[in-house]
mmCIF file of C-alpha atoms in Angstrom:
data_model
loop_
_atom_site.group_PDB
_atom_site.id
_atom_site.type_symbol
_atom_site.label_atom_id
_atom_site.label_comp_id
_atom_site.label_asym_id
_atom_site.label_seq_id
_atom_site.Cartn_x
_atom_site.Cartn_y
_atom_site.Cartn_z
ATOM 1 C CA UNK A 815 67.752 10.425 6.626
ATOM 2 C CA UNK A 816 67.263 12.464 9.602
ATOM 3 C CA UNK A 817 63.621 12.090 10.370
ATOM 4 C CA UNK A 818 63.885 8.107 10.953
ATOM 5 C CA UNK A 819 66.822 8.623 13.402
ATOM 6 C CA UNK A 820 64.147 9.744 16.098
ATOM 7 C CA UNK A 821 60.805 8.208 14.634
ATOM 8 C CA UNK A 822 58.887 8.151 18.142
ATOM 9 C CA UNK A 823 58.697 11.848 17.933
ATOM 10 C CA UNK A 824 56.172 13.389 15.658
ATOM 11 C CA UNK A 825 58.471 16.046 13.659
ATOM 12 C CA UNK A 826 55.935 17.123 10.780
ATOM 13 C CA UNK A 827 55.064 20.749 10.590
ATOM 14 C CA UNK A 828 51.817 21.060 11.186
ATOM 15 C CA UNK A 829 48.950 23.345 12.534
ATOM 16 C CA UNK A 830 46.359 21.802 14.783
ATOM 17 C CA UNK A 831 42.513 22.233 15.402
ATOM 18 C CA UNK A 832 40.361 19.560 17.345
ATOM 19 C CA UNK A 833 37.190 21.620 15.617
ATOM 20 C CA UNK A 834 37.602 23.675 12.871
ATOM 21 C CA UNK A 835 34.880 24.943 10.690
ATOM 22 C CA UNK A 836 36.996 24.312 7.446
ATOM 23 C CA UNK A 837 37.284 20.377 7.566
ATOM 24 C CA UNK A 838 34.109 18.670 6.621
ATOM 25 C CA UNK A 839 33.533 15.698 8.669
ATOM 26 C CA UNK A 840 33.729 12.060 7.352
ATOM 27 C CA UNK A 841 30.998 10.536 9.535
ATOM 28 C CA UNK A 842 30.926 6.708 8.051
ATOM 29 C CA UNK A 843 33.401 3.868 7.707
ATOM 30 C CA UNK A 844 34.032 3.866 4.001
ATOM 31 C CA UNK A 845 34.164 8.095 4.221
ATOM 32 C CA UNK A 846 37.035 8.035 6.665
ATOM 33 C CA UNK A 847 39.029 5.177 5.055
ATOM 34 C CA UNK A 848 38.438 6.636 1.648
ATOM 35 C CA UNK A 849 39.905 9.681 2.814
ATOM 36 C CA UNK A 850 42.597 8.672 4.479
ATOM 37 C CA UNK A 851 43.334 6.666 1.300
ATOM 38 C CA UNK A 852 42.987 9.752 -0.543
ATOM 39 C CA UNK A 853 45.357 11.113 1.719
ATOM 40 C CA UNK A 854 48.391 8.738 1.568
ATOM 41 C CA UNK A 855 48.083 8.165 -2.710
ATOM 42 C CA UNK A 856 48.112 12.367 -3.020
ATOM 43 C CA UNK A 857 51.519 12.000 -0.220
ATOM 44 C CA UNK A 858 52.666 9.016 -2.074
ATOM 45 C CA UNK A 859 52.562 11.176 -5.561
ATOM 46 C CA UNK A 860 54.107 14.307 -4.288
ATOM 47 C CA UNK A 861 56.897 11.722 -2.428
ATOM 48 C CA UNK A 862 57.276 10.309 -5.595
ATOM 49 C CA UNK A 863 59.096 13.485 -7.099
ATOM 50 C CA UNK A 864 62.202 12.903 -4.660
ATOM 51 C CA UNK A 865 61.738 9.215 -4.272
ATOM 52 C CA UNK A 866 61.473 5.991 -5.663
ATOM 53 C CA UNK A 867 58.699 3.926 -4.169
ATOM 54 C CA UNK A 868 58.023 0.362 -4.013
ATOM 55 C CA UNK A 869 54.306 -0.621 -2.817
ATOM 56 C CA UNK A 870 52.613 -3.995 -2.108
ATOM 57 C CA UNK A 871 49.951 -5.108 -4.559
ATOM 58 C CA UNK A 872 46.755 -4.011 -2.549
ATOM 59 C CA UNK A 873 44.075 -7.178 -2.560
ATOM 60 C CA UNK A 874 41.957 -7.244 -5.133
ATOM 61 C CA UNK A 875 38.857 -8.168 -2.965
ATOM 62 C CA UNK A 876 38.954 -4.500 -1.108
ATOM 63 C CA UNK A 877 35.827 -3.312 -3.231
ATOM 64 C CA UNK A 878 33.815 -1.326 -0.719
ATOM 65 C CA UNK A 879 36.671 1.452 -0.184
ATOM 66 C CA UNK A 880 39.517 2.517 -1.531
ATOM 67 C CA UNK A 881 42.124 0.508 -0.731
ATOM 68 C CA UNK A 882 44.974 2.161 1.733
ATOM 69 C CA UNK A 883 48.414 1.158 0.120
ATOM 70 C CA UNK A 884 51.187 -0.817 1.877
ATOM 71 C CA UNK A 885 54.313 0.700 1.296
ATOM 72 C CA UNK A 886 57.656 -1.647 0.922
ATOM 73 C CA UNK A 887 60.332 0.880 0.983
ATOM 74 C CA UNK A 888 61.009 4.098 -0.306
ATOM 75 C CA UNK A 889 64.496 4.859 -1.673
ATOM 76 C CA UNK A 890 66.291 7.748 -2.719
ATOM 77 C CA UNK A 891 70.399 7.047 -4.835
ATOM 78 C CA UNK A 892 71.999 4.123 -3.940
ATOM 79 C CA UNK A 893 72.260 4.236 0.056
ATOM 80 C CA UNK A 894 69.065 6.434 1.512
ATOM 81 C CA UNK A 895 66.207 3.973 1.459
ATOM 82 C CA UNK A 896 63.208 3.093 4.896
ATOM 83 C CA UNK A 897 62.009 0.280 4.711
ATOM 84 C CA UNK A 898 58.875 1.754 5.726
ATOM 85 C CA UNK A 899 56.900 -2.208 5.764
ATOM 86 C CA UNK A 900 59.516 -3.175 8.220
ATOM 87 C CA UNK A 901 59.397 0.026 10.444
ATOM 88 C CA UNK A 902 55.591 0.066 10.606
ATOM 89 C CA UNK A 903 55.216 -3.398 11.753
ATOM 90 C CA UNK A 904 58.047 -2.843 14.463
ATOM 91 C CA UNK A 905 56.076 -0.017 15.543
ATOM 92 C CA UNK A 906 52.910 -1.937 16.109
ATOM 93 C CA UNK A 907 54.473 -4.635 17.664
ATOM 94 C CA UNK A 908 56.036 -2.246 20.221
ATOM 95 C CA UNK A 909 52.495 -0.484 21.155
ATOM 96 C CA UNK A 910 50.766 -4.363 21.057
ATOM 97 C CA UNK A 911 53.202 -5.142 23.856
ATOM 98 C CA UNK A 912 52.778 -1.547 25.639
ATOM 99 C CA UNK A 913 48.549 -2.485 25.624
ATOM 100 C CA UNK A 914 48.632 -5.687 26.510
ATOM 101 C CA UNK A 915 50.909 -4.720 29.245
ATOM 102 C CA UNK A 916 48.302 -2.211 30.419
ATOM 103 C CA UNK A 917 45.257 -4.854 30.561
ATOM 104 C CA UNK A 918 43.687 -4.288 27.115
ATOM 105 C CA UNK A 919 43.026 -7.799 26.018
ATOM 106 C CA UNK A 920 44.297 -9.512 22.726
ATOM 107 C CA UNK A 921 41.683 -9.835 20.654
ATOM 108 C CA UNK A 922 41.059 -5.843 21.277
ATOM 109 C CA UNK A 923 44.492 -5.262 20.708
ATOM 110 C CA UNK A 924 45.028 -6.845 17.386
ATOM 111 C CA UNK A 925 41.683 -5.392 16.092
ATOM 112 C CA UNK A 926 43.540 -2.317 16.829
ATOM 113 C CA UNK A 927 46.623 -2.446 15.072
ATOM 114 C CA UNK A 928 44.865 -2.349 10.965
ATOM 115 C CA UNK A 929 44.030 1.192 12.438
ATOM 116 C CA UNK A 930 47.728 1.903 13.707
ATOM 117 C CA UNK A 931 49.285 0.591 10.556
ATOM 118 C CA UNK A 932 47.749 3.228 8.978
ATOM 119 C CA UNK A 933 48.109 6.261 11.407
ATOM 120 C CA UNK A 934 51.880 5.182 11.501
ATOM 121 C CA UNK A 935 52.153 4.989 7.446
ATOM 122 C CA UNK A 936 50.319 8.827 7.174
ATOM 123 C CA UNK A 937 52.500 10.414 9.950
ATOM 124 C CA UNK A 938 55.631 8.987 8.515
ATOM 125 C CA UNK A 939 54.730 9.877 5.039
ATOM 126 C CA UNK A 940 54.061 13.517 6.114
ATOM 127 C CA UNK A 941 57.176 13.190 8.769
ATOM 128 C CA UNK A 942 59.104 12.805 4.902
ATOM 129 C CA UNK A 943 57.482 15.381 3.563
ATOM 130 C CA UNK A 944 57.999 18.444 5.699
ATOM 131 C CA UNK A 945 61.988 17.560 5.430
ATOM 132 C CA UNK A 946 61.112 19.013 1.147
ATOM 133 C CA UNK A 947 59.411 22.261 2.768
ATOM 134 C CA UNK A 948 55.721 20.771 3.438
ATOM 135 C CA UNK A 949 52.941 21.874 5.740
ATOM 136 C CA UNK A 950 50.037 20.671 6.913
ATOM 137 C CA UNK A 951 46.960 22.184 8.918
ATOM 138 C CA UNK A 952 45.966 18.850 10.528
ATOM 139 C CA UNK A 953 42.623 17.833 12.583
ATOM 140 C CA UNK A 954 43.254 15.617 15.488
ATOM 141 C CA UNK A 955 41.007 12.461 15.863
ATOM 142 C CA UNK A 956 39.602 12.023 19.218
ATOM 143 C CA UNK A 957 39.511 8.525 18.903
ATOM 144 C CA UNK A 958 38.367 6.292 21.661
ATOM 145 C CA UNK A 959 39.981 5.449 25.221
ATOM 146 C CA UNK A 960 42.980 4.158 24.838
ATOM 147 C CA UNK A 961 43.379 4.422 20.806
ATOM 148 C CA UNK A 962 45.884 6.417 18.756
ATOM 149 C CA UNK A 963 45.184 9.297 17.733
ATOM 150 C CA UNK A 964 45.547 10.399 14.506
ATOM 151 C CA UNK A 965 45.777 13.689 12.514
ATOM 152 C CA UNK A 966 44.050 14.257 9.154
ATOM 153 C CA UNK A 967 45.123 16.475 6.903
ATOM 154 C CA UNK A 968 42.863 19.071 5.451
ATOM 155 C CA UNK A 969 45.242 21.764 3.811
ATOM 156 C CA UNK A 970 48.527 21.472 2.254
ATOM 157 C CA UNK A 971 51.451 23.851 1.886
ATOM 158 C CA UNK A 972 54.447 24.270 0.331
ATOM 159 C CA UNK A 973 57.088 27.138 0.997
ATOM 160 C CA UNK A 974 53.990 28.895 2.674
ATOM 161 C CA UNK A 975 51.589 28.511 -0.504
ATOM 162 C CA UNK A 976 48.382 26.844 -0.350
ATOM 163 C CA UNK A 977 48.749 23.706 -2.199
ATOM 164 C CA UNK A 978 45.793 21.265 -1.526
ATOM 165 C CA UNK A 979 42.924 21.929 0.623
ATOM 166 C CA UNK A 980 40.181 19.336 1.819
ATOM 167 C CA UNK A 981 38.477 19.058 -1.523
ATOM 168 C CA UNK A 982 40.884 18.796 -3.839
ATOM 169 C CA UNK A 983 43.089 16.251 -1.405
ATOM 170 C CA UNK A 984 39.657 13.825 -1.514
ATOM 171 C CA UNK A 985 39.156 14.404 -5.058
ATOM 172 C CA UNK A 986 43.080 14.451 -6.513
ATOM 173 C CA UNK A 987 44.037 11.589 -4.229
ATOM 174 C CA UNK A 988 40.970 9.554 -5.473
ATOM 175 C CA UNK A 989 42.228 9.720 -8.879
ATOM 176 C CA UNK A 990 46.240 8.737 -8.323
ATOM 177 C CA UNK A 991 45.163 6.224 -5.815
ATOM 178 C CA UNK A 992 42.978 4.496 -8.644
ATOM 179 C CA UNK A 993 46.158 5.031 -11.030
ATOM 180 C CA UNK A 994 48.417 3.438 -8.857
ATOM 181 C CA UNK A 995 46.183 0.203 -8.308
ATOM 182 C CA UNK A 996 46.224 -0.037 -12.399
ATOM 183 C CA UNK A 997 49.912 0.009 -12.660
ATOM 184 C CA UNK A 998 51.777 -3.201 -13.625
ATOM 185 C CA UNK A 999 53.554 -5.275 -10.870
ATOM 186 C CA UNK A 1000 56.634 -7.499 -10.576
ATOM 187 C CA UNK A 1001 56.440 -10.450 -7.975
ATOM 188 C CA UNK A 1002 53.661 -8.248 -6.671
ATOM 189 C CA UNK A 1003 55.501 -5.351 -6.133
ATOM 190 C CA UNK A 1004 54.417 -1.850 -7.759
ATOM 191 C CA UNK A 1005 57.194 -0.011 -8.063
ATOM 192 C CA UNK A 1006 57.225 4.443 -8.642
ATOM 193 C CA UNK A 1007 60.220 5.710 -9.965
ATOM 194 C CA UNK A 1008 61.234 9.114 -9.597
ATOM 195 C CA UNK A 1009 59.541 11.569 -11.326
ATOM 196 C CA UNK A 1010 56.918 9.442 -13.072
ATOM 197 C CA UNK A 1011 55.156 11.537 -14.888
ATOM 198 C CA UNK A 1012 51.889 10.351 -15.387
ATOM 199 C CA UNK A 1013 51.496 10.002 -11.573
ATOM 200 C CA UNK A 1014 52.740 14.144 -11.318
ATOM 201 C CA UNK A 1015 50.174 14.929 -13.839
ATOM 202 C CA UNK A 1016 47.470 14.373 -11.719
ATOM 203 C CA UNK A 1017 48.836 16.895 -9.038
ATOM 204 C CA UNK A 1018 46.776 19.976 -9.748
ATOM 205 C CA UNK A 1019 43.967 22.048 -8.252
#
């Protein structure tokens, strides 16, 4: 799969705005992580139509947001499959080393890297999705010194047609992320086939 032969790049198409009237701020904690939640279950549903998906059982405890889902692998036949778990911790492990190496202490660092793990999980996911014709208009984070930035979606396309916008990411994403949580799990693993339907069905405006 070509987009995790050069995974340092950024290769999502995408459309940019540090301010933009049209994206509604998420001034709190739980706001932002809800959303980006929101984000990665709607991602996670529309990936699901070309892949299958295998997640890690989210901890029951997380009751004050929704919880952000830790992906195992996705897999598509017999011989394309990320193992997206792997990657993502490689990836923090390699910017760990790059802060510590510039002076940011340890403790600062690994407060960091919950943050990271999911800025690297969204960008991939949406990395996957443009290679099936998606894209997104995108608000960068400013973040603070020294911290990744991320971008959050607030519009979604397909083959130039407006599929998802703010609202209906927050309010669609909500829903399949609850869905997924409720789904049964093996050696706590949640596994999405293909095509599951019940997941799709949730996929409308």
């Amino acid at each position: 799969m070509k987009v995790i032969n050069q995974m340092n790049m950024i290769h999502y198409r995408r459309e940019t705005h540090k301010k933009t009237s049209e994206y509604k701020c998420c001034y709190s904690f739980k706001e932002n992580r809800d959303y980006q939640s929101e984000q990665e279950s709607l991602f996670l549903a529309l990936l699901s139509q070309e892949f299958t998906i295998k997640l890690i059982c989210p901890n029951k405890r997380c009751v004050v947001t929704l919880p952000f889902l830790r992906i195992l692998e996705i897999q598509r036949g017999t011989d394309d499959c990320v193992a997206v778990n792997d990657w993502v911790n490689n990836r923090i492990n390699e910017r760990l080393k790059e802060e510590l190496s510039q002076g940011v202490s340890r403790k600062t660092a690994q407060r960091r890297s919950e943050n990271y793990k999911i800025t690297e999980t969204l960008h991939l996911i949406m990395d996957l999705l443009s290679e099936f014709g998606y894209f997104f208009q995108t608000r960068t984070t400013t973040g603070k010194k020294g911290m990744c930035k991320i971008d959050i979606a607030y519009k979604v396309f397909n083959k130039n047609k407006l599929m998802f916008d703010q609202e209906s990411i927050s309010r669609i994403g909500s829903a399949i992320n609850k869905k997924i949580i409720s789904l049964p799990s093996e050696n706590g693993i949640i596994t999405i086939k293909k095509g599951y339907l019940e997941l799709l069905q949730n996929i409308s405006l």
